[in-house]
Amino acid sequence: MLSLFRLRSPNSRFIMPLLITALMVTCYPLFSPFVVSHSSVWVNLPFILLSIVIISSYKHPQAQSGFIAIIMLVAYSVILYWLQTSLANANTKLIFCLLATLLPLNLLLLRFITLPKLLSIGTAALLLLMMIQYSIGATISYLYQADFENWQQIHLFTYHNISSLPLILIIFNLAVCCGAGALAVKYHRRIDRHIFVCTLLATTTFIFFHYPLISSSAFILCAVFLLIDLGYSHYQQSFRDPLTQLADHRALTQALPQLHHDCTVAVLDIDNPTTIINKHQSSAINDIHRSIAALLIEQSQLSPHLYFASQQFIMIFEQKKIADCQAIIEQVQQIISAEKHTLTPIMIEPQPEQTAAKIKKPRKKTIKVSVSAGICYANTEQTAVTVLQQAIDVLHEARQKNKKKQQIYIAANDGDSVC
């Protein structure tokens, strides 16, 4: 399963989850006796695993795993507490159809909204939206349960020899799965991969709902998938630069081959570093890098692709145009130039003949600096490694010709141009 997260082939990212799901459905009748004999553990295990995912995602940047786990946990609670009676009951069948409609839509919704932190206003809004949805579902279930049986016989065609899920909802769930799979194929993003796998397993649950404890098995597999991906993400985050606490060149080397072609790379470097070293001390550059890194971490629009390699800050923007990236870089330049960066004073050892009164404590110095940037946008035939090198080259070459500070140099795909 771990190899799923490192696959670079779009076809493999689409086929592997399908193979895992098909294997689960094919082998499930063989494991049914074991599942039924340990039903108490099997029923509670999704709660435990999904809760671990939510807790582990608390301080994780771009906490997609936590939000998906919340939605899956709510859906599993509905299955466990409201769908354990026969689906021949009109009220139970109505709740089943509502859940099969709302769960894929809620998962797909996470693809188009930005929720940077698990504990945020966005999370509260998401939970409020889910509460409204299920309140509407409960109201519909209460008011229309008597008429639903006649309505479903006319409009919802169910082939019980295939599945208890109405045919129109089977088509709808499969369409959402195909859409999520297309996103996972086109974009190598964690959220797309998560949504595809979770919608695929949720659809499998609804189609094969007549299997005993199929929901527990599918949701356990979802939780295991999220936990493995979360662990691998933490493993990637361990590649940190000790000075700036940003992802270092090793993390950059791993991330570059996995990026989609539709990306923009920006390289930031301090203006006139030699002058700063000559005027202050060699450690001043380290202090400035540390201070700039702290400012960049606060800018949520820069995460998660923010790196520090070869004494330069590297930012990767996915699915953003040059104009949008240039506006972000200009904002970052203004923030950096307005900040007073503190330089650590050099500690001088006192001489034996000096008294305590004569020893002067060194004062901390502050300095203002500016940064220039090189930007390059990838075309369909370029890799992210090539784009990064072009951004570095245009910055280096332009600064040799132009001594102005706080500039943005854009490398065009058909040649270098300076802004």
XYZ file of C-alpha atoms in Angstrom:
419
model
C 0.000 0.000 0.000
C 2.875 2.374 0.758
C 3.968 2.273 -2.876
C 0.611 3.851 -3.775
C 1.753 7.207 -2.428
C 4.969 7.240 -4.427
C 3.524 6.222 -7.772
C 4.329 8.721 -10.475
C 2.340 7.105 -13.257
C -1.190 8.588 -13.558
C -2.559 5.240 -14.735
C -1.102 3.499 -11.704
C -2.653 6.057 -9.342
C -6.033 5.211 -10.871
C -5.681 1.438 -11.279
C -4.144 0.575 -7.899
C -7.150 1.664 -5.765
C -9.451 -0.192 -8.170
C -7.409 -3.362 -7.739
C -7.431 -3.030 -3.951
C -11.209 -2.530 -3.917
C -11.825 -5.397 -6.336
C -9.608 -7.644 -4.224
C -11.557 -6.713 -1.086
C -14.930 -7.454 -2.714
C -13.715 -10.720 -4.273
C -12.122 -12.056 -1.099
C -14.744 -10.755 1.307
C -16.940 -13.893 1.319
C -13.879 -15.909 2.351
C -13.189 -13.616 5.326
C -16.822 -13.187 6.378
C -16.678 -15.933 9.076
C -13.644 -14.270 10.665
C -15.276 -10.820 10.499
C -18.544 -12.048 12.020
C -16.766 -13.930 14.816
C -14.928 -10.706 15.802
C -17.836 -8.382 15.089
C -17.519 -6.348 18.312
C -13.918 -5.418 17.516
C -14.671 -4.935 13.813
C -17.530 -2.508 14.518
C -15.519 -0.285 16.876
C -12.234 -0.315 14.951
C -13.257 2.401 12.413
C -14.061 4.780 15.280
C -10.612 4.213 16.782
C -8.654 4.467 13.528
C -10.517 7.505 12.177
C -10.142 9.268 15.542
C -6.384 8.625 15.387
C -6.346 10.201 11.913
C -8.161 13.296 13.218
C -5.810 13.652 16.211
C -2.722 13.113 14.043
C -3.917 15.809 11.623
C -4.251 18.449 14.345
C -1.036 20.313 13.521
C -0.541 18.941 10.051
C -0.362 21.565 7.284
C -3.216 21.347 4.790
C -4.995 18.874 7.078
C -7.025 17.123 4.381
C -6.757 13.756 6.106
C -8.453 15.086 9.229
C -11.394 16.622 7.355
C -11.965 13.483 5.306
C -11.793 11.414 8.505
C -14.449 13.650 10.118
C -16.832 13.171 7.187
C -16.220 9.419 7.073
C -16.701 9.169 10.844
C -20.076 10.952 10.669
C -21.155 8.734 7.761
C -20.105 5.580 9.619
C -22.066 6.713 12.683
C -25.177 7.130 10.512
C -24.665 3.636 9.076
C -24.143 2.093 12.491
C -27.009 3.739 14.367
C -29.675 4.256 11.666
C -29.097 1.621 8.995
C -28.902 -1.617 10.967
C -32.556 -2.506 10.345
C -33.958 -4.000 7.168
C -33.830 -1.818 4.064
C -37.363 -3.003 3.307
C -38.391 -0.389 5.852
C -39.253 2.820 3.972
C -37.650 5.091 6.580
C -34.391 3.100 6.605
C -34.295 3.006 2.801
C -34.796 6.777 2.648
C -31.890 7.416 5.053
C -29.767 4.967 3.044
C -30.495 6.832 -0.209
C -29.817 10.233 1.381
C -26.476 9.044 2.778
C -25.463 7.526 -0.569
C -26.155 10.920 -2.145
C -24.624 13.250 0.459
C -21.413 11.381 1.354
C -19.811 11.498 -2.150
C -20.835 15.152 -2.528
C -19.297 16.102 0.825
C -16.054 14.322 -0.021
C -15.895 15.990 -3.421
C -16.609 19.361 -1.782
C -13.263 19.177 0.061
C -11.502 19.316 -3.312
C -12.772 22.820 -3.987
C -12.510 24.499 -0.569
C -9.370 25.518 1.305
C -9.147 24.481 4.961
C -5.567 25.132 6.147
C -6.025 24.039 9.771
C -8.082 21.389 11.507
C -9.229 23.786 14.235
C -10.442 26.812 12.311
C -13.533 28.718 11.274
C -13.585 26.644 8.086
C -13.906 23.454 10.144
C -16.795 24.926 12.094
C -18.463 25.945 8.828
C -17.957 22.434 7.417
C -19.476 20.815 10.517
C -22.359 23.287 10.434
C -22.980 22.430 6.779
C -23.044 18.718 7.607
C -25.427 19.319 10.516
C -27.752 21.250 8.201
C -27.605 18.445 5.646
C -28.458 15.745 8.143
C -31.165 17.909 9.732
C -32.759 18.280 6.314
C -32.381 14.526 5.822
C -34.044 13.812 9.178
C -36.888 16.198 8.315
C -37.427 14.545 4.939
C -37.295 11.128 6.590
C -39.929 12.173 9.136
C -42.302 13.888 6.691
C -42.062 11.694 3.619
C -41.354 8.197 4.903
C -44.955 7.146 4.224
C -44.869 8.316 0.599
C -41.290 7.271 -0.124
C -42.124 3.624 -0.814
C -44.562 4.538 -3.597
C -42.185 7.207 -4.914
C -39.219 4.843 -5.118
C -41.240 2.216 -6.968
C -42.035 4.805 -9.632
C -38.735 6.687 -9.864
C -35.992 4.640 -8.135
C -35.461 1.344 -9.894
C -33.803 -1.223 -7.622
C -32.542 -4.578 -8.860
C -32.294 -6.575 -5.667
C -30.374 -9.402 -7.339
C -27.590 -6.843 -7.957
C -27.766 -4.391 -5.048
C -30.122 -2.759 -2.573
C -28.980 0.643 -3.824
C -31.264 2.140 -6.508
C -29.811 2.035 -9.995
C -29.762 5.818 -10.392
C -27.695 6.174 -7.199
C -25.306 3.437 -8.349
C -24.717 5.417 -11.533
C -24.352 8.643 -9.526
C -21.797 7.168 -7.106
C -19.805 5.594 -9.922
C -19.820 8.934 -11.771
C -18.447 10.707 -8.684
C -15.784 7.990 -8.362
C -14.786 8.449 -11.996
C -14.619 12.230 -11.507
C -12.468 11.855 -8.391
C -10.314 9.313 -10.215
C -9.849 11.728 -13.120
C -8.650 14.404 -10.676
C -6.255 11.895 -9.090
C -4.894 11.022 -12.533
C -4.489 14.616 -13.694
C -3.154 16.118 -10.455
C -0.693 14.443 -8.123
C -2.247 15.905 -4.973
C -2.897 14.164 -1.690
C -6.485 15.433 -1.399
C -7.412 14.016 -4.830
C -5.959 10.628 -3.968
C -7.812 10.554 -0.642
C -11.155 11.546 -2.138
C -10.848 8.973 -4.920
C -10.087 6.080 -2.572
C -12.705 7.092 0.024
C -15.477 7.602 -2.547
C -14.546 4.299 -4.186
C -14.753 2.386 -0.895
C -17.906 4.239 0.181
C -19.543 3.329 -3.157
C -18.475 -0.273 -2.642
C -20.120 -0.169 0.789
C -23.420 1.092 -0.600
C -23.510 -1.311 -3.572
C -22.602 -4.389 -1.507
C -24.525 -3.298 1.575
C -26.061 -6.787 1.886
C -22.642 -8.202 2.889
C -22.280 -8.524 6.686
C -20.128 -5.739 8.198
C -19.048 -4.495 4.767
C -19.226 -0.889 5.987
C -16.839 -1.613 8.876
C -14.368 -3.341 6.563
C -14.436 -0.573 3.947
C -14.112 2.213 6.506
C -11.248 0.381 8.246
C -9.469 0.227 4.900
C -10.113 3.974 4.399
C -8.677 4.757 7.840
C -5.624 2.573 7.211
C -5.045 4.345 3.901
C -5.246 7.782 5.565
C -2.936 6.712 8.400
C -0.308 5.333 6.024
C -0.404 8.473 3.918
C -0.236 10.649 7.034
C 2.765 8.701 8.285
C 4.490 9.029 4.930
C 3.749 12.749 4.918
C 5.338 13.088 8.368
C 8.297 11.105 7.039
C 8.640 13.612 4.208
C 8.441 16.485 6.686
C 11.372 15.022 8.638
C 13.634 16.303 5.869
C 14.009 19.709 7.506
C 16.766 22.270 7.327
C 18.034 22.749 10.924
C 18.543 26.505 10.447
C 15.198 27.542 8.951
C 13.023 24.515 9.825
C 11.853 24.457 6.211
C 11.929 21.399 3.983
C 15.487 20.938 2.730
C 17.049 19.847 -0.563
C 16.298 16.152 0.107
C 12.581 16.871 0.400
C 12.792 19.053 -2.705
C 14.483 16.243 -4.641
C 11.672 13.868 -3.695
C 8.883 16.357 -4.421
C 9.998 17.656 -7.822
C 9.403 14.469 -9.896
C 5.890 14.125 -8.440
C 4.695 17.620 -9.345
C 2.199 18.191 -12.110
C 3.324 19.991 -15.268
C 1.007 22.891 -14.492
C 3.235 24.540 -11.886
C 5.256 27.706 -11.344
C 8.574 27.757 -9.505
C 9.907 30.843 -7.715
C 13.396 31.214 -6.241
C 14.063 33.930 -3.636
C 17.531 35.125 -2.683
C 18.884 37.951 -0.514
C 20.165 41.012 -2.341
C 23.891 41.780 -1.930
C 24.789 39.050 0.596
C 28.526 39.787 0.256
C 28.007 43.390 1.377
C 26.074 42.194 4.438
C 28.839 39.769 5.406
C 31.573 42.401 4.992
C 29.651 44.989 7.008
C 28.549 42.677 9.839
C 29.741 39.086 10.250
C 29.483 35.809 8.387
C 26.741 34.528 10.703
C 24.517 37.494 9.760
C 23.300 35.651 6.660
C 22.178 32.723 8.819
C 20.250 35.071 11.114
C 18.573 36.715 8.130
C 17.669 33.363 6.570
C 16.141 32.238 9.870
C 14.148 35.459 10.170
C 12.881 35.308 6.564
C 11.877 31.658 6.999
C 9.773 32.587 10.038
C 7.978 35.219 7.935
C 7.377 32.815 5.046
C 5.932 30.133 7.326
C 3.252 32.596 8.406
C 2.069 33.005 4.800
C -0.499 30.224 4.363
C -0.647 30.665 0.567
C 2.965 29.461 0.298
C 2.487 26.091 1.970
C 2.968 23.209 1.487
C 5.597 23.624 -1.286
C 8.133 25.815 0.501
C 11.787 24.759 0.597
C 15.228 26.035 1.602
C 18.029 24.650 -0.533
C 21.439 25.985 -1.597
C 20.943 29.117 0.557
C 17.817 30.018 -1.446
C 14.098 29.931 -0.713
C 12.178 27.901 -3.275
C 8.405 28.136 -3.689
C 6.314 25.932 -5.944
C 2.836 27.018 -6.970
C 0.503 24.441 -8.497
C -2.183 25.526 -10.964
C -1.370 29.232 -10.667
C -0.645 31.685 -13.442
C 2.473 33.839 -13.571
C 0.470 36.977 -12.725
C -0.982 35.381 -9.585
C 2.440 34.133 -8.467
C 4.013 37.517 -9.168
C 1.416 39.218 -6.945
C 2.186 36.784 -4.117
C 5.946 37.295 -4.509
C 5.534 41.083 -4.463
C 3.570 40.813 -1.239
C 6.280 38.598 0.267
C 8.984 41.061 -0.811
C 7.178 43.919 0.903
C 6.783 41.922 4.116
C 10.478 40.978 4.152
C 11.717 44.498 3.351
C 9.504 46.031 6.065
C 10.795 43.674 8.762
C 13.792 44.507 10.961
C 15.861 41.340 11.076
C 17.767 40.805 14.316
C 21.419 39.772 14.143
C 22.842 37.670 16.940
C 25.733 39.571 18.599
C 29.179 38.018 18.730
C 30.101 36.975 22.245
C 33.607 38.197 23.194
C 35.441 36.338 25.913
C 36.547 38.739 28.707
C 40.248 39.245 29.315
C 41.702 38.231 32.733
C 42.522 41.854 33.652
C 38.974 43.089 32.919
C 36.595 43.543 35.816
C 32.894 42.823 35.734
C 32.136 46.541 35.556
C 34.284 47.012 32.466
C 32.704 44.141 30.536
C 30.116 45.505 28.128
C 27.319 43.313 26.964
C 27.096 43.206 23.154
C 23.994 44.819 21.743
C 21.718 43.138 19.277
C 21.722 44.724 15.858
C 18.826 44.915 13.429
C 19.061 45.168 9.692
C 16.653 45.617 6.800
C 17.159 43.496 3.712
C 15.451 42.944 0.391
C 15.056 39.849 -1.754
C 14.858 39.318 -5.482
C 13.042 36.452 -7.195
C 13.341 34.357 -10.304
C 10.121 32.811 -11.621
C 9.534 30.217 -14.294
C 6.301 28.617 -15.458
C 6.279 25.027 -16.704
C 4.889 24.205 -20.104
C 3.552 20.768 -21.020
C 6.937 19.474 -22.181
C 9.017 20.573 -19.176
C 9.670 18.803 -15.905
C 9.670 20.596 -12.557
C 13.441 20.026 -12.280
C 14.009 21.900 -15.540
C 11.699 24.720 -14.479
C 13.539 25.093 -11.165
C 16.890 25.333 -12.912
C 15.529 27.969 -15.313
C 14.248 30.047 -12.383
C 17.680 29.848 -10.715
C 19.479 30.709 -13.949
C 17.316 33.721 -14.796
C 17.786 35.097 -11.278
C 21.568 34.606 -11.382
C 22.050 36.027 -14.882
C 19.739 39.003 -14.416
C 21.350 40.012 -11.126
C 24.765 40.024 -12.765
C 23.476 42.511 -15.334
C 21.111 44.472 -13.104
C 22.172 45.613 -9.624
C 18.736 46.874 -8.577
C 17.202 45.467 -5.430
C 13.851 43.799 -4.845
C 13.292 42.743 -8.449
C 11.302 39.908 -10.028
C 12.852 38.188 -13.035
C 10.598 35.948 -15.149
C 12.024 33.216 -17.327
C 9.782 32.621 -20.324
C 9.594 29.181 -21.864
C 10.898 30.506 -25.162
C 13.636 32.625 -23.601
C 14.454 34.810 -20.633
C 12.640 38.057 -20.025
C 13.084 40.484 -17.145
C 10.277 42.171 -15.226
